[in-house]
PDB file of C-alpha atoms in Angstrom:
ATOM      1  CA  UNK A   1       0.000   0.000   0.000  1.00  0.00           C
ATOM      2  CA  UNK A   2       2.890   2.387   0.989  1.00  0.00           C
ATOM      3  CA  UNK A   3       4.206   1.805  -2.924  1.00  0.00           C
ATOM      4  CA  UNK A   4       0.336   2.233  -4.334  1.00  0.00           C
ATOM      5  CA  UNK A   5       0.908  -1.186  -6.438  1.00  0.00           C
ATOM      6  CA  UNK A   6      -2.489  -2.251  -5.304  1.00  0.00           C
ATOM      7  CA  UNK A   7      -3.847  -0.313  -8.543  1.00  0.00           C
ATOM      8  CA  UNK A   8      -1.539  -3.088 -10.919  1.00  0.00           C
ATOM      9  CA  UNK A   9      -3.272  -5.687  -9.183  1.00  0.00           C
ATOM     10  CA  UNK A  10      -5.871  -6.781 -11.274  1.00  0.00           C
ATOM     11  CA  UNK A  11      -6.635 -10.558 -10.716  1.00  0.00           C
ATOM     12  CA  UNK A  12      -5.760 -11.010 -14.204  1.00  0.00           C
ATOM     13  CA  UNK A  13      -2.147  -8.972 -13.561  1.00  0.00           C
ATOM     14  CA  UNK A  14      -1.675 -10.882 -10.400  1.00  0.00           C
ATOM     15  CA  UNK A  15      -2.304 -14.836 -12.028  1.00  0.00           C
ATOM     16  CA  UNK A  16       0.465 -13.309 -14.994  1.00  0.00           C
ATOM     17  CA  UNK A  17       2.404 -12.427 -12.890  1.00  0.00           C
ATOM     18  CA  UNK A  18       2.103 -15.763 -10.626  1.00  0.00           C
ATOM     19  CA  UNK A  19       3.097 -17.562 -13.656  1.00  0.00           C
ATOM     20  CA  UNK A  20       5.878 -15.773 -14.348  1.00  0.00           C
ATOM     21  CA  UNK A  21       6.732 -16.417 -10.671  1.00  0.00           C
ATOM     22  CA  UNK A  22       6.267 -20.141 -11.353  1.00  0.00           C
ATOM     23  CA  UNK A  23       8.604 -20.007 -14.340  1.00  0.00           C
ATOM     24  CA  UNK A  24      11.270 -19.083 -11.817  1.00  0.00           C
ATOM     25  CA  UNK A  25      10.824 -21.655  -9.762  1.00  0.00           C
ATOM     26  CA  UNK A  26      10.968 -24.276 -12.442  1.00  0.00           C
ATOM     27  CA  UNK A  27      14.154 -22.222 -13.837  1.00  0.00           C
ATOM     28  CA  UNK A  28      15.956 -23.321 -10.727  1.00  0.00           C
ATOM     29  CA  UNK A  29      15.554 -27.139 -11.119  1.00  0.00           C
ATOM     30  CA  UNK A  30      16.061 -26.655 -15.113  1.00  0.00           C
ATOM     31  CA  UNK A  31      18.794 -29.028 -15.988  1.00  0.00           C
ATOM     32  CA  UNK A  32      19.200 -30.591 -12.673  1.00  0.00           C
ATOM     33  CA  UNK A  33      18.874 -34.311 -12.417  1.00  0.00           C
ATOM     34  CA  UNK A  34      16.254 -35.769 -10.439  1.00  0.00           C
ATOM     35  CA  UNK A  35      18.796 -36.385  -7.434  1.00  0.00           C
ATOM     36  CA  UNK A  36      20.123 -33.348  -7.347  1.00  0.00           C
ATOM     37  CA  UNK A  37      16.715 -31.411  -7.426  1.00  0.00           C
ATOM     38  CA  UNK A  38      16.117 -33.238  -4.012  1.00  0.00           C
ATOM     39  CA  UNK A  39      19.056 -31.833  -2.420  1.00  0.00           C
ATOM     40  CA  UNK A  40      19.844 -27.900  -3.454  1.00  0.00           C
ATOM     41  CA  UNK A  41      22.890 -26.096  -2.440  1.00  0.00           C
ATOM     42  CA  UNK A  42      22.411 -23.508  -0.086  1.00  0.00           C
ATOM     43  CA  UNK A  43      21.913 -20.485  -2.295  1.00  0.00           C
ATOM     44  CA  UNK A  44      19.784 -22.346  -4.687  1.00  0.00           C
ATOM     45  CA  UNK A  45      17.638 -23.398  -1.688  1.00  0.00           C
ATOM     46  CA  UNK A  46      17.567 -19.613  -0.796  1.00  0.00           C
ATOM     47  CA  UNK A  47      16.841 -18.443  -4.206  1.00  0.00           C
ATOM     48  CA  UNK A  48      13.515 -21.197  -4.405  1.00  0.00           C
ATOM     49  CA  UNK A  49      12.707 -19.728  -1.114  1.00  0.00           C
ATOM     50  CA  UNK A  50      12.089 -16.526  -2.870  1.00  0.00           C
ATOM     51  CA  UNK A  51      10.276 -17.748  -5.940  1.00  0.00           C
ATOM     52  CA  UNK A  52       7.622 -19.539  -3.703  1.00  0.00           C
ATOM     53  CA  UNK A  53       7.538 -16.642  -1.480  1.00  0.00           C
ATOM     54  CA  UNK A  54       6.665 -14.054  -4.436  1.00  0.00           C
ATOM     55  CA  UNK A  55       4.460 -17.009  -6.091  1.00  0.00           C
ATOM     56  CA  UNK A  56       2.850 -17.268  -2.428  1.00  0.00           C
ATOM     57  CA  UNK A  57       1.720 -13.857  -2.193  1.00  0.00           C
ATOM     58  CA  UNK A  58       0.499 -13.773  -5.599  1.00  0.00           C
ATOM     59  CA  UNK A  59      -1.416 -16.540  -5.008  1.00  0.00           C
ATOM     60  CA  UNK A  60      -3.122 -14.930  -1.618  1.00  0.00           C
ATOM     61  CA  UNK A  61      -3.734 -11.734  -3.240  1.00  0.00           C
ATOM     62  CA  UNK A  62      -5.761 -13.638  -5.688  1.00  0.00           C
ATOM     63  CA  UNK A  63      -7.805 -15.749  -3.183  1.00  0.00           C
ATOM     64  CA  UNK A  64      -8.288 -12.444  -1.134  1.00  0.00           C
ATOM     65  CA  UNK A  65     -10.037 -10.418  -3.875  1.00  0.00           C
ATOM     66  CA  UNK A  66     -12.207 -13.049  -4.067  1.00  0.00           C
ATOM     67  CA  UNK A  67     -12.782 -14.143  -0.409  1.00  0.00           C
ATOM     68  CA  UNK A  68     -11.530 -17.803  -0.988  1.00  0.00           C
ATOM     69  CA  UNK A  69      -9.995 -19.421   2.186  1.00  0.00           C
ATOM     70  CA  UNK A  70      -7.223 -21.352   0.711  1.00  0.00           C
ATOM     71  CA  UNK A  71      -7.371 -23.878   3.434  1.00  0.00           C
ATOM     72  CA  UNK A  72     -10.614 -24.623   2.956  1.00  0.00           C
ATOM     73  CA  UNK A  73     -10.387 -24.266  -0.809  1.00  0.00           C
ATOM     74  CA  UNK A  74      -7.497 -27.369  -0.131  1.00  0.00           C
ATOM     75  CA  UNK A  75      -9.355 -29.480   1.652  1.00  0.00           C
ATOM     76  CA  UNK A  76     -11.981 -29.617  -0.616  1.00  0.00           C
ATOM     77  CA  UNK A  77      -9.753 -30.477  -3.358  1.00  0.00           C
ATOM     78  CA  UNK A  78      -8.292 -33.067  -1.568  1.00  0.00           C
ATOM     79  CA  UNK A  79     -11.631 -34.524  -1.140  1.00  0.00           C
ATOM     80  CA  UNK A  80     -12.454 -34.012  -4.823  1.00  0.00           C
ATOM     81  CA  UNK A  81      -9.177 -35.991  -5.403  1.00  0.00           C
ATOM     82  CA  UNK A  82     -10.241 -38.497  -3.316  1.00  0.00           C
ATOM     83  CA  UNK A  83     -13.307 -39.651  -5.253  1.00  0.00           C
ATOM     84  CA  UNK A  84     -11.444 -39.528  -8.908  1.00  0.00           C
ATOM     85  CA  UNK A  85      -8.294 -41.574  -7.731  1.00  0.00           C
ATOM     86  CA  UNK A  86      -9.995 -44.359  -5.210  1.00  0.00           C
ATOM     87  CA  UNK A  87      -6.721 -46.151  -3.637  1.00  0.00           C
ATOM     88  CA  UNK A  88      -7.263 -49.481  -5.532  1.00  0.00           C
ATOM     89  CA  UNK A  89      -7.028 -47.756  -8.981  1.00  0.00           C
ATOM     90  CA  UNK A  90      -4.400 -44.970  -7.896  1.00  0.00           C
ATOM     91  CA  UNK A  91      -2.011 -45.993  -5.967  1.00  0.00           C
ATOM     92  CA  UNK A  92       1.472 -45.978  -6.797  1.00  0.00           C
ATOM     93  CA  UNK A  93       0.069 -44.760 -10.403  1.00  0.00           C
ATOM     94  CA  UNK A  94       0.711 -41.567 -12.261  1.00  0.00           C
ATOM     95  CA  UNK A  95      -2.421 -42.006 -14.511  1.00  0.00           C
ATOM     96  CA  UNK A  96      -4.930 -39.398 -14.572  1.00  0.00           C
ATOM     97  CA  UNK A  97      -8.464 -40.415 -13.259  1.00  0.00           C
ATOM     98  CA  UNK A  98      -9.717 -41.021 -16.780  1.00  0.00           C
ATOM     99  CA  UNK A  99      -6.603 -43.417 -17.869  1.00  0.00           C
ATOM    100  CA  UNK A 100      -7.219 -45.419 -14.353  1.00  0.00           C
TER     101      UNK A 100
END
């Protein structure tokens, strides 16, 4: 508020700029192996830290314009998830719910 950026904050400027956000994060891992992406050095760990920090708030600002609680939003989801990937079919499976 002190900067007056809430005016560039359109939900449609905020999911944009989310993605971009994303990209960021994926641009750390980019060209890692799958070990090493478990197990970042320090500064890389500090630099993701960031990305999912400035994705996070993107992500709030979004849910706050429109009065979603995230949590709830989650568990619902989860729930959702649930139904379309029943244990027997799903587990251990990468398949989406239509392939199962």
């Amino acid at each position: 508020k002190d900067r007056d950026w809430d005016q560039f904050h359109s939900p449609k400027n905020l999911a944009m700029a989310m993605s971009v956000e994303a990209a960021e994060i994926m641009e750390i891992f980019q060209w890692l192996t799958e070990e090493q992406s478990k197990h970042l050095p320090k500064g890389k760990a500090g630099d993701l830290a960031d990305e999912l920090a400035d994705t996070y708030i993107y992500l709030l600002k979004i849910a706050e314009h429109y009065g979603v609680d995230l949590n709830e939003a989650a568990l619902r989801k989860i729930k959702k998830n649930e139904l379309k990937y029943p244990i027997d079919k799903a587990r251990g499976s990468a398949k989406k719910y239509s392939e199962l």
